[in-house]
Short mmCIF file of N, CA, C and O in Angstrom, two decimals:
data_model
loop_
_atom_site.label_atom_id
_atom_site.label_comp_id
_atom_site.label_asym_id
_atom_site.label_seq_id
_atom_site.Cartn_x
_atom_site.Cartn_y
_atom_site.Cartn_z
N MET Y 1 6.41 -8.73 9.20
CA MET Y 1 6.11 -7.73 10.19
C MET Y 1 5.32 -8.39 11.32
O MET Y 1 4.49 -9.26 11.08
N PRO Y 2 5.57 -7.97 12.54
CA PRO Y 2 4.89 -8.60 13.67
C PRO Y 2 3.41 -8.20 13.79
O PRO Y 2 3.02 -7.14 13.30
N HIS Y 3 2.65 -9.06 14.42
CA HIS Y 3 1.23 -8.83 14.74
C HIS Y 3 0.37 -8.67 13.49
O HIS Y 3 -0.67 -8.01 13.54
N VAL Y 4 0.78 -9.26 12.39
CA VAL Y 4 0.01 -9.16 11.15
C VAL Y 4 -0.97 -10.32 11.06
O VAL Y 4 -0.63 -11.46 11.33
N THR Y 5 -2.17 -9.98 10.67
CA THR Y 5 -3.17 -10.99 10.36
C THR Y 5 -3.62 -10.75 8.92
O THR Y 5 -3.54 -9.63 8.41
N VAL Y 6 -4.07 -11.81 8.30
CA VAL Y 6 -4.61 -11.72 6.95
C VAL Y 6 -6.06 -12.15 7.02
O VAL Y 6 -6.37 -13.25 7.49
N VAL Y 7 -6.93 -11.26 6.59
CA VAL Y 7 -8.35 -11.59 6.52
C VAL Y 7 -8.76 -11.58 5.06
O VAL Y 7 -8.06 -11.02 4.20
N GLN Y 8 -9.88 -12.19 4.77
CA GLN Y 8 -10.37 -12.25 3.41
C GLN Y 8 -11.35 -11.11 3.18
O GLN Y 8 -12.28 -10.91 3.96
N GLY Y 9 -11.14 -10.37 2.10
CA GLY Y 9 -12.06 -9.30 1.72
C GLY Y 9 -13.32 -9.88 1.11
O GLY Y 9 -13.50 -11.10 1.04
N PRO Y 10 -14.20 -9.02 0.63
CA PRO Y 10 -15.49 -9.47 0.11
C PRO Y 10 -15.39 -10.41 -1.09
O PRO Y 10 -16.29 -11.20 -1.32
N ALA Y 11 -14.30 -10.32 -1.84
CA ALA Y 11 -14.13 -11.22 -2.99
C ALA Y 11 -13.01 -12.21 -2.74
O ALA Y 11 -12.32 -12.64 -3.65
N SER Y 12 -12.82 -12.55 -1.46
CA SER Y 12 -11.74 -13.44 -1.03
C SER Y 12 -10.36 -12.86 -1.34
O SER Y 12 -9.39 -13.59 -1.46
N ASN Y 13 -10.30 -11.55 -1.47
CA ASN Y 13 -9.02 -10.88 -1.69
C ASN Y 13 -8.32 -10.68 -0.34
O ASN Y 13 -8.96 -10.36 0.65
N PRO Y 14 -7.00 -10.88 -0.27
CA PRO Y 14 -6.30 -10.74 1.01
C PRO Y 14 -6.22 -9.30 1.48
O PRO Y 14 -5.98 -8.38 0.69
N VAL Y 15 -6.45 -9.13 2.78
CA VAL Y 15 -6.34 -7.83 3.44
C VAL Y 15 -5.40 -8.04 4.62
O VAL Y 15 -5.68 -8.84 5.51
N TYR Y 16 -4.27 -7.33 4.60
CA TYR Y 16 -3.27 -7.45 5.67
C TYR Y 16 -3.56 -6.39 6.71
O TYR Y 16 -3.72 -5.21 6.37
N GLN Y 17 -3.63 -6.83 7.98
CA GLN Y 17 -3.97 -5.92 9.07
C GLN Y 17 -2.97 -6.03 10.21
O GLN Y 17 -2.35 -7.08 10.40
N VAL Y 18 -2.86 -4.94 10.95
CA VAL Y 18 -2.11 -4.92 12.20
C VAL Y 18 -3.03 -4.29 13.23
O VAL Y 18 -3.55 -3.20 13.01
N GLY Y 19 -3.27 -5.00 14.32
CA GLY Y 19 -4.18 -4.48 15.33
C GLY Y 19 -5.57 -4.22 14.80
O GLY Y 19 -6.24 -3.29 15.25
N GLY Y 20 -6.01 -4.99 13.83
CA GLY Y 20 -7.35 -4.83 13.26
C GLY Y 20 -7.45 -3.70 12.24
O GLY Y 20 -8.53 -3.43 11.74
N LYS Y 21 -6.33 -3.05 11.91
CA LYS Y 21 -6.33 -1.96 10.93
C LYS Y 21 -5.63 -2.43 9.66
O LYS Y 21 -4.50 -2.91 9.71
N SER Y 22 -6.30 -2.25 8.54
CA SER Y 22 -5.72 -2.64 7.26
C SER Y 22 -4.54 -1.74 6.92
O SER Y 22 -4.59 -0.54 7.17
N PHE Y 23 -3.48 -2.35 6.37
CA PHE Y 23 -2.36 -1.55 5.89
C PHE Y 23 -1.98 -1.90 4.45
O PHE Y 23 -1.36 -1.11 3.77
N ILE Y 24 -2.39 -3.05 3.99
CA ILE Y 24 -2.23 -3.44 2.58
C ILE Y 24 -3.44 -4.30 2.22
O ILE Y 24 -3.82 -5.18 2.99
N PHE Y 25 -4.02 -4.04 1.06
CA PHE Y 25 -5.04 -4.98 0.59
C PHE Y 25 -5.04 -5.05 -0.92
O PHE Y 25 -4.63 -4.13 -1.61
N PHE Y 26 -5.45 -6.20 -1.38
CA PHE Y 26 -5.54 -6.48 -2.81
C PHE Y 26 -6.96 -6.12 -3.23
O PHE Y 26 -7.92 -6.73 -2.79
N ARG Y 27 -7.04 -5.12 -4.06
CA ARG Y 27 -8.32 -4.53 -4.43
C ARG Y 27 -8.98 -5.32 -5.55
O ARG Y 27 -8.31 -5.83 -6.46
N THR Y 28 -10.27 -5.38 -5.51
CA THR Y 28 -11.02 -6.00 -6.61
C THR Y 28 -11.13 -4.97 -7.74
O THR Y 28 -10.97 -3.77 -7.52
N PRO Y 29 -11.35 -5.42 -8.97
CA PRO Y 29 -11.46 -4.47 -10.09
C PRO Y 29 -12.55 -3.42 -9.82
O PRO Y 29 -13.66 -3.77 -9.39
N ARG Y 30 -12.18 -2.16 -10.02
CA ARG Y 30 -13.09 -1.05 -9.78
C ARG Y 30 -13.07 -0.10 -10.97
O ARG Y 30 -12.08 -0.04 -11.69
N PRO Y 31 -14.13 0.69 -11.15
CA PRO Y 31 -14.18 1.56 -12.32
C PRO Y 31 -13.17 2.70 -12.33
O PRO Y 31 -12.90 3.29 -13.38
N ASP Y 32 -12.55 3.01 -11.20
CA ASP Y 32 -11.62 4.14 -11.17
C ASP Y 32 -10.19 3.77 -11.52
O ASP Y 32 -9.36 4.66 -11.68
N ALA Y 33 -9.87 2.50 -11.66
CA ALA Y 33 -8.52 2.06 -12.01
C ALA Y 33 -8.63 1.16 -13.24
O ALA Y 33 -9.02 0.00 -13.13
N PHE Y 34 -8.28 1.74 -14.38
CA PHE Y 34 -8.50 1.02 -15.64
C PHE Y 34 -7.43 1.36 -16.65
O PHE Y 34 -6.76 2.39 -16.56
N ASP Y 35 -7.30 0.49 -17.64
CA ASP Y 35 -6.37 0.71 -18.74
C ASP Y 35 -6.92 1.84 -19.61
O ASP Y 35 -8.04 1.73 -20.13
N PRO Y 36 -6.15 2.92 -19.77
CA PRO Y 36 -6.68 4.06 -20.54
C PRO Y 36 -6.90 3.75 -22.02
O PRO Y 36 -7.69 4.42 -22.68
N GLU Y 37 -6.23 2.73 -22.54
CA GLU Y 37 -6.39 2.39 -23.96
C GLU Y 37 -7.58 1.48 -24.21
O GLU Y 37 -8.30 1.65 -25.19
N THR Y 38 -7.80 0.50 -23.31
CA THR Y 38 -8.87 -0.47 -23.54
C THR Y 38 -10.10 -0.23 -22.68
O THR Y 38 -11.17 -0.75 -22.97
N GLY Y 39 -9.92 0.53 -21.60
CA GLY Y 39 -11.04 0.75 -20.66
C GLY Y 39 -11.24 -0.41 -19.70
O GLY Y 39 -12.10 -0.37 -18.83
N GLU Y 40 -10.43 -1.47 -19.86
CA GLU Y 40 -10.56 -2.64 -19.00
C GLU Y 40 -10.09 -2.31 -17.58
O GLU Y 40 -9.05 -1.68 -17.39
N ARG Y 41 -10.88 -2.74 -16.61
CA ARG Y 41 -10.52 -2.50 -15.21
C ARG Y 41 -9.31 -3.34 -14.83
O ARG Y 41 -9.21 -4.51 -15.19
N TYR Y 42 -8.39 -2.71 -14.09
CA TYR Y 42 -7.23 -3.45 -13.59
C TYR Y 42 -7.69 -4.46 -12.55
O TYR Y 42 -8.48 -4.14 -11.67
N ASP Y 43 -7.18 -5.68 -12.67
CA ASP Y 43 -7.55 -6.72 -11.73
C ASP Y 43 -6.41 -7.07 -10.76
O ASP Y 43 -6.47 -8.07 -10.06
N ASP Y 44 -5.38 -6.20 -10.73
CA ASP Y 44 -4.21 -6.51 -9.90
C ASP Y 44 -3.75 -5.32 -9.06
O ASP Y 44 -2.58 -5.17 -8.78
N VAL Y 45 -4.69 -4.49 -8.63
CA VAL Y 45 -4.35 -3.29 -7.88
C VAL Y 45 -4.18 -3.62 -6.40
O VAL Y 45 -5.01 -4.30 -5.79
N ILE Y 46 -3.07 -3.13 -5.85
CA ILE Y 46 -2.75 -3.32 -4.44
C ILE Y 46 -2.76 -1.93 -3.79
O ILE Y 46 -2.20 -0.98 -4.34
N VAL Y 47 -3.42 -1.82 -2.65
CA VAL Y 47 -3.49 -0.56 -1.91
C VAL Y 47 -2.55 -0.66 -0.72
O VAL Y 47 -2.60 -1.62 0.04
N LEU Y 48 -1.68 0.35 -0.57
CA LEU Y 48 -0.75 0.42 0.56
C LEU Y 48 -0.94 1.76 1.28
O LEU Y 48 -0.94 2.81 0.64
N TRP Y 49 -1.09 1.71 2.58
CA TRP Y 49 -1.19 2.95 3.36
C TRP Y 49 0.16 3.63 3.38
O TRP Y 49 1.20 2.98 3.26
N VAL Y 50 0.14 4.95 3.51
CA VAL Y 50 1.35 5.75 3.61
C VAL Y 50 1.24 6.63 4.85
O VAL Y 50 0.14 6.90 5.33
N PRO Y 51 2.39 7.08 5.39
CA PRO Y 51 2.36 7.87 6.63
C PRO Y 51 1.75 9.26 6.48
O PRO Y 51 1.19 9.79 7.44
N SER Y 52 1.86 9.88 5.30
CA SER Y 52 1.40 11.26 5.16
C SER Y 52 1.07 11.58 3.71
O SER Y 52 1.43 10.84 2.79
N GLU Y 53 0.41 12.71 3.53
CA GLU Y 53 0.11 13.18 2.18
C GLU Y 53 1.40 13.47 1.41
O GLU Y 53 1.48 13.22 0.21
N ASP Y 54 2.43 13.96 2.11
CA ASP Y 54 3.72 14.21 1.46
C ASP Y 54 4.32 12.91 0.92
O ASP Y 54 4.87 12.89 -0.18
N ASP Y 55 4.21 11.83 1.70
CA ASP Y 55 4.72 10.53 1.24
C ASP Y 55 3.93 10.06 0.02
O ASP Y 55 4.50 9.54 -0.93
N LYS Y 56 2.62 10.28 0.06
CA LYS Y 56 1.78 9.89 -1.07
C LYS Y 56 2.20 10.64 -2.33
O LYS Y 56 2.38 10.03 -3.39
N LEU Y 57 2.38 11.95 -2.21
CA LEU Y 57 2.79 12.75 -3.35
C LEU Y 57 4.16 12.33 -3.87
O LEU Y 57 4.38 12.25 -5.08
N ALA Y 58 5.09 12.04 -2.95
CA ALA Y 58 6.43 11.63 -3.36
C ALA Y 58 6.39 10.35 -4.19
O ALA Y 58 7.17 10.18 -5.13
N LEU Y 59 5.48 9.46 -3.86
CA LEU Y 59 5.39 8.18 -4.57
C LEU Y 59 4.61 8.28 -5.88
O LEU Y 59 4.83 7.48 -6.80
N THR Y 60 3.69 9.25 -5.98
CA THR Y 60 2.79 9.27 -7.13
C THR Y 60 3.02 10.40 -8.13
O THR Y 60 2.47 10.36 -9.22
N GLN Y 61 3.82 11.40 -7.79
CA GLN Y 61 3.93 12.55 -8.69
C GLN Y 61 4.74 12.29 -9.95
O GLN Y 61 4.53 12.94 -10.96
N ASP Y 62 5.64 11.32 -9.94
CA ASP Y 62 6.42 10.99 -11.13
C ASP Y 62 5.56 10.08 -12.02
O ASP Y 62 5.19 8.98 -11.61
N PRO Y 63 5.24 10.51 -13.25
CA PRO Y 63 4.41 9.69 -14.13
C PRO Y 63 5.01 8.31 -14.43
O PRO Y 63 4.28 7.38 -14.77
N GLY Y 64 6.31 8.15 -14.29
CA GLY Y 64 6.94 6.86 -14.55
C GLY Y 64 6.93 5.93 -13.35
O GLY Y 64 7.30 4.76 -13.46
N SER Y 65 6.50 6.44 -12.21
CA SER Y 65 6.46 5.62 -10.99
C SER Y 65 5.40 4.53 -11.12
O SER Y 65 4.34 4.75 -11.70
N PRO Y 66 5.66 3.36 -10.55
CA PRO Y 66 4.62 2.33 -10.57
C PRO Y 66 3.45 2.66 -9.63
O PRO Y 66 2.38 2.09 -9.74
N PHE Y 67 3.66 3.62 -8.71
CA PHE Y 67 2.62 4.00 -7.76
C PHE Y 67 1.71 5.05 -8.40
O PHE Y 67 2.16 5.91 -9.15
N PHE Y 68 0.43 4.97 -8.08
CA PHE Y 68 -0.53 5.93 -8.60
C PHE Y 68 -1.66 6.09 -7.60
O PHE Y 68 -1.70 5.43 -6.56
N THR Y 69 -2.56 6.98 -7.91
CA THR Y 69 -3.75 7.15 -7.11
C THR Y 69 -4.89 7.47 -8.07
O THR Y 69 -4.66 7.63 -9.27
N THR Y 70 -6.09 7.51 -7.56
CA THR Y 70 -7.25 7.89 -8.36
C THR Y 70 -8.07 8.87 -7.52
O THR Y 70 -7.88 8.95 -6.31
N PRO Y 71 -8.99 9.60 -8.15
CA PRO Y 71 -9.83 10.52 -7.37
C PRO Y 71 -10.58 9.83 -6.22
O PRO Y 71 -10.85 10.45 -5.20
N HIS Y 72 -10.87 8.55 -6.38
CA HIS Y 72 -11.55 7.80 -5.31
C HIS Y 72 -10.73 7.84 -4.02
O HIS Y 72 -11.29 7.78 -2.93
N PHE Y 73 -9.41 7.95 -4.14
CA PHE Y 73 -8.52 7.93 -2.98
C PHE Y 73 -8.05 9.32 -2.56
O PHE Y 73 -7.15 9.44 -1.73
N ASP Y 74 -8.66 10.38 -3.11
CA ASP Y 74 -8.34 11.73 -2.66
C ASP Y 74 -8.62 11.83 -1.17
O ASP Y 74 -9.69 11.43 -0.69
N GLY Y 75 -7.64 12.36 -0.43
CA GLY Y 75 -7.81 12.50 1.01
C GLY Y 75 -7.55 11.24 1.80
O GLY Y 75 -7.62 11.25 3.03
N HIS Y 76 -7.25 10.14 1.13
CA HIS Y 76 -6.97 8.86 1.80
C HIS Y 76 -5.47 8.64 1.77
O HIS Y 76 -4.85 8.77 0.72
N LEU Y 77 -4.88 8.34 2.91
CA LEU Y 77 -3.43 8.16 2.99
C LEU Y 77 -3.03 6.78 2.49
O LEU Y 77 -2.68 5.88 3.26
N SER Y 78 -3.12 6.63 1.19
CA SER Y 78 -2.72 5.37 0.56
C SER Y 78 -2.30 5.63 -0.88
O SER Y 78 -2.62 6.67 -1.45
N VAL Y 79 -1.56 4.67 -1.41
CA VAL Y 79 -1.19 4.68 -2.82
C VAL Y 79 -1.60 3.35 -3.42
O VAL Y 79 -1.83 2.37 -2.70
N LEU Y 80 -1.67 3.32 -4.73
CA LEU Y 80 -2.02 2.11 -5.46
C LEU Y 80 -0.82 1.69 -6.30
O LEU Y 80 -0.03 2.53 -6.74
N VAL Y 81 -0.71 0.41 -6.51
CA VAL Y 81 0.31 -0.13 -7.41
C VAL Y 81 -0.28 -1.39 -8.03
O VAL Y 81 -0.99 -2.15 -7.37
N ARG Y 82 -0.01 -1.56 -9.32
CA ARG Y 82 -0.46 -2.79 -9.98
C ARG Y 82 0.54 -3.90 -9.66
O ARG Y 82 1.76 -3.68 -9.67
N GLY Y 83 0.04 -5.07 -9.41
CA GLY Y 83 0.91 -6.21 -9.14
C GLY Y 83 1.91 -6.46 -10.26
O GLY Y 83 3.05 -6.83 -10.01
N THR Y 84 1.50 -6.20 -11.49
CA THR Y 84 2.39 -6.42 -12.63
C THR Y 84 3.56 -5.44 -12.65
O THR Y 84 4.55 -5.67 -13.34
N ARG Y 85 3.47 -4.36 -11.85
CA ARG Y 85 4.55 -3.37 -11.83
C ARG Y 85 5.48 -3.52 -10.61
O ARG Y 85 6.48 -2.82 -10.52
N ILE Y 86 5.17 -4.45 -9.73
CA ILE Y 86 6.02 -4.68 -8.55
C ILE Y 86 7.47 -4.97 -8.97
O ILE Y 86 8.39 -4.48 -8.33
N PRO Y 87 7.72 -5.75 -10.03
CA PRO Y 87 9.12 -6.01 -10.42
C PRO Y 87 9.93 -4.76 -10.76
O PRO Y 87 11.16 -4.82 -10.81
N GLU Y 88 9.28 -3.63 -10.98
CA GLU Y 88 9.99 -2.39 -11.24
C GLU Y 88 10.64 -1.82 -9.99
O GLU Y 88 11.49 -0.93 -10.07
N LEU Y 89 10.22 -2.31 -8.84
CA LEU Y 89 10.76 -1.84 -7.56
C LEU Y 89 11.93 -2.71 -7.14
O LEU Y 89 11.92 -3.92 -7.37
N THR Y 90 12.90 -2.09 -6.49
CA THR Y 90 13.97 -2.89 -5.89
C THR Y 90 13.41 -3.52 -4.62
O THR Y 90 12.38 -3.07 -4.09
N LEU Y 91 14.10 -4.52 -4.12
CA LEU Y 91 13.68 -5.13 -2.87
C LEU Y 91 13.67 -4.09 -1.75
O LEU Y 91 12.75 -4.05 -0.92
N ALA Y 92 14.67 -3.21 -1.74
CA ALA Y 92 14.74 -2.16 -0.71
C ALA Y 92 13.54 -1.22 -0.81
O ALA Y 92 12.96 -0.84 0.23
N GLU Y 93 13.14 -0.83 -2.02
CA GLU Y 93 11.98 0.06 -2.19
C GLU Y 93 10.69 -0.62 -1.74
O GLU Y 93 9.88 -0.01 -1.04
N LEU Y 94 10.52 -1.86 -2.14
CA LEU Y 94 9.32 -2.60 -1.75
C LEU Y 94 9.28 -2.79 -0.24
O LEU Y 94 8.24 -2.59 0.39
N THR Y 95 10.42 -3.14 0.34
CA THR Y 95 10.49 -3.31 1.79
C THR Y 95 10.11 -2.02 2.50
O THR Y 95 9.33 -2.03 3.46
N GLU Y 96 10.62 -0.90 2.00
CA GLU Y 96 10.33 0.39 2.64
C GLU Y 96 8.84 0.73 2.59
O GLU Y 96 8.27 1.16 3.60
N VAL Y 97 8.19 0.54 1.45
CA VAL Y 97 6.76 0.91 1.38
C VAL Y 97 5.91 -0.02 2.23
O VAL Y 97 4.93 0.41 2.83
N VAL Y 98 6.28 -1.30 2.32
CA VAL Y 98 5.53 -2.23 3.17
C VAL Y 98 5.75 -1.87 4.64
O VAL Y 98 4.79 -1.82 5.42
N GLN Y 99 6.98 -1.60 5.03
CA GLN Y 99 7.25 -1.20 6.41
C GLN Y 99 6.54 0.10 6.76
O GLN Y 99 5.95 0.22 7.83
N ASP Y 100 6.59 1.07 5.86
CA ASP Y 100 5.90 2.34 6.11
C ASP Y 100 4.40 2.13 6.24
O ASP Y 100 3.74 2.78 7.07
N ALA Y 101 3.84 1.25 5.41
CA ALA Y 101 2.41 0.96 5.51
C ALA Y 101 2.08 0.39 6.88
O ALA Y 101 1.13 0.81 7.54
N TRP Y 102 2.88 -0.59 7.31
CA TRP Y 102 2.67 -1.21 8.62
C TRP Y 102 2.81 -0.17 9.73
O TRP Y 102 1.96 -0.07 10.62
N LEU Y 103 3.87 0.62 9.67
CA LEU Y 103 4.12 1.63 10.71
C LEU Y 103 3.01 2.67 10.76
O LEU Y 103 2.68 3.17 11.84
N SER Y 104 2.42 2.99 9.62
CA SER Y 104 1.37 4.01 9.60
C SER Y 104 0.08 3.52 10.25
O SER Y 104 -0.77 4.33 10.62
N ARG Y 105 -0.06 2.22 10.43
CA ARG Y 105 -1.30 1.67 10.98
C ARG Y 105 -1.12 0.96 12.31
O ARG Y 105 -2.10 0.73 13.04
N ALA Y 106 0.11 0.60 12.65
CA ALA Y 106 0.37 -0.07 13.93
C ALA Y 106 0.19 0.91 15.08
O ALA Y 106 0.33 2.13 14.90
N SER Y 107 -0.09 0.39 16.25
CA SER Y 107 -0.17 1.26 17.42
C SER Y 107 1.19 1.89 17.67
O SER Y 107 2.23 1.36 17.25
N ALA Y 108 1.18 3.02 18.35
CA ALA Y 108 2.44 3.72 18.64
C ALA Y 108 3.38 2.82 19.43
O ALA Y 108 4.59 2.81 19.18
N THR Y 109 2.85 2.04 20.35
CA THR Y 109 3.67 1.14 21.16
C THR Y 109 4.32 0.07 20.28
O THR Y 109 5.53 -0.18 20.39
N ARG Y 110 3.54 -0.55 19.42
CA ARG Y 110 4.09 -1.59 18.53
C ARG Y 110 5.12 -0.99 17.58
O ARG Y 110 6.15 -1.59 17.32
N ALA Y 111 4.83 0.19 17.04
CA ALA Y 111 5.76 0.84 16.12
C ALA Y 111 7.07 1.17 16.81
O ALA Y 111 8.14 0.88 16.27
N ARG Y 112 7.01 1.75 18.01
CA ARG Y 112 8.24 2.09 18.75
C ARG Y 112 9.06 0.84 19.05
O ARG Y 112 10.27 0.82 18.86
N LYS Y 113 8.38 -0.20 19.48
CA LYS Y 113 9.08 -1.45 19.82
C LYS Y 113 9.75 -2.04 18.58
O LYS Y 113 10.92 -2.42 18.62
N TRP Y 114 9.03 -2.09 17.47
CA TRP Y 114 9.60 -2.66 16.26
C TRP Y 114 10.78 -1.84 15.77
O TRP Y 114 11.83 -2.38 15.41
N LEU Y 115 10.65 -0.51 15.77
CA LEU Y 115 11.74 0.36 15.34
C LEU Y 115 12.97 0.19 16.23
O LEU Y 115 14.10 0.14 15.74
N ALA Y 116 12.75 0.07 17.54
CA ALA Y 116 13.88 -0.13 18.47
C ALA Y 116 14.59 -1.44 18.19
O ALA Y 116 15.82 -1.52 18.26
N GLU Y 117 13.84 -2.47 17.84
CA GLU Y 117 14.43 -3.77 17.53
C GLU Y 117 15.24 -3.75 16.23
O GLU Y 117 16.15 -4.54 16.05
N GLN Y 118 14.90 -2.82 15.33
CA GLN Y 118 15.60 -2.74 14.04
C GLN Y 118 16.95 -2.05 14.16
O GLN Y 118 17.80 -2.21 13.30
N GLY Y 119 17.12 -1.25 15.20
CA GLY Y 119 18.39 -0.56 15.40
C GLY Y 119 18.40 0.82 14.78
O GLY Y 119 17.43 1.26 14.18
N PRO Y 120 19.53 1.51 14.90
CA PRO Y 120 19.64 2.89 14.41
C PRO Y 120 19.44 3.00 12.91
O PRO Y 120 19.76 2.09 12.16
N GLY Y 121 18.89 4.14 12.51
CA GLY Y 121 18.73 4.42 11.08
C GLY Y 121 17.51 3.79 10.44
O GLY Y 121 17.35 3.83 9.24
N THR Y 122 16.62 3.20 11.24
CA THR Y 122 15.45 2.53 10.68
C THR Y 122 14.27 3.48 10.52
O THR Y 122 13.45 3.28 9.67
N ASP Y 123 14.21 4.55 11.31
CA ASP Y 123 13.01 5.38 11.28
C ASP Y 123 12.99 6.36 10.17
O ASP Y 123 13.68 6.64 9.36
#
């Protein structure tokens, strides 16, 4: 995606930004995302921004989906996914969520330009 920079988070975790706004970041282990059987905090959680609450619900409402959320992210337009579950997604699905994350945070001008360059049927 164009105009992307990668900065290091507080634990040297990568944070992907467009125009200084984060759209994907690799989260450090936190108490709200943990294995329900062992209580161990997940160390591979990735946060992706989404365009709307409807998009968030569409990705997280199916219990079998690799995407999830926690109460910590209530009201935040993002979803979580464990890195170990990325292989459950097709390349097209992964591409779509990354593009949507970028589009949700890019400036309107950058988003319009990128969409126009992609051709019809991209939006």
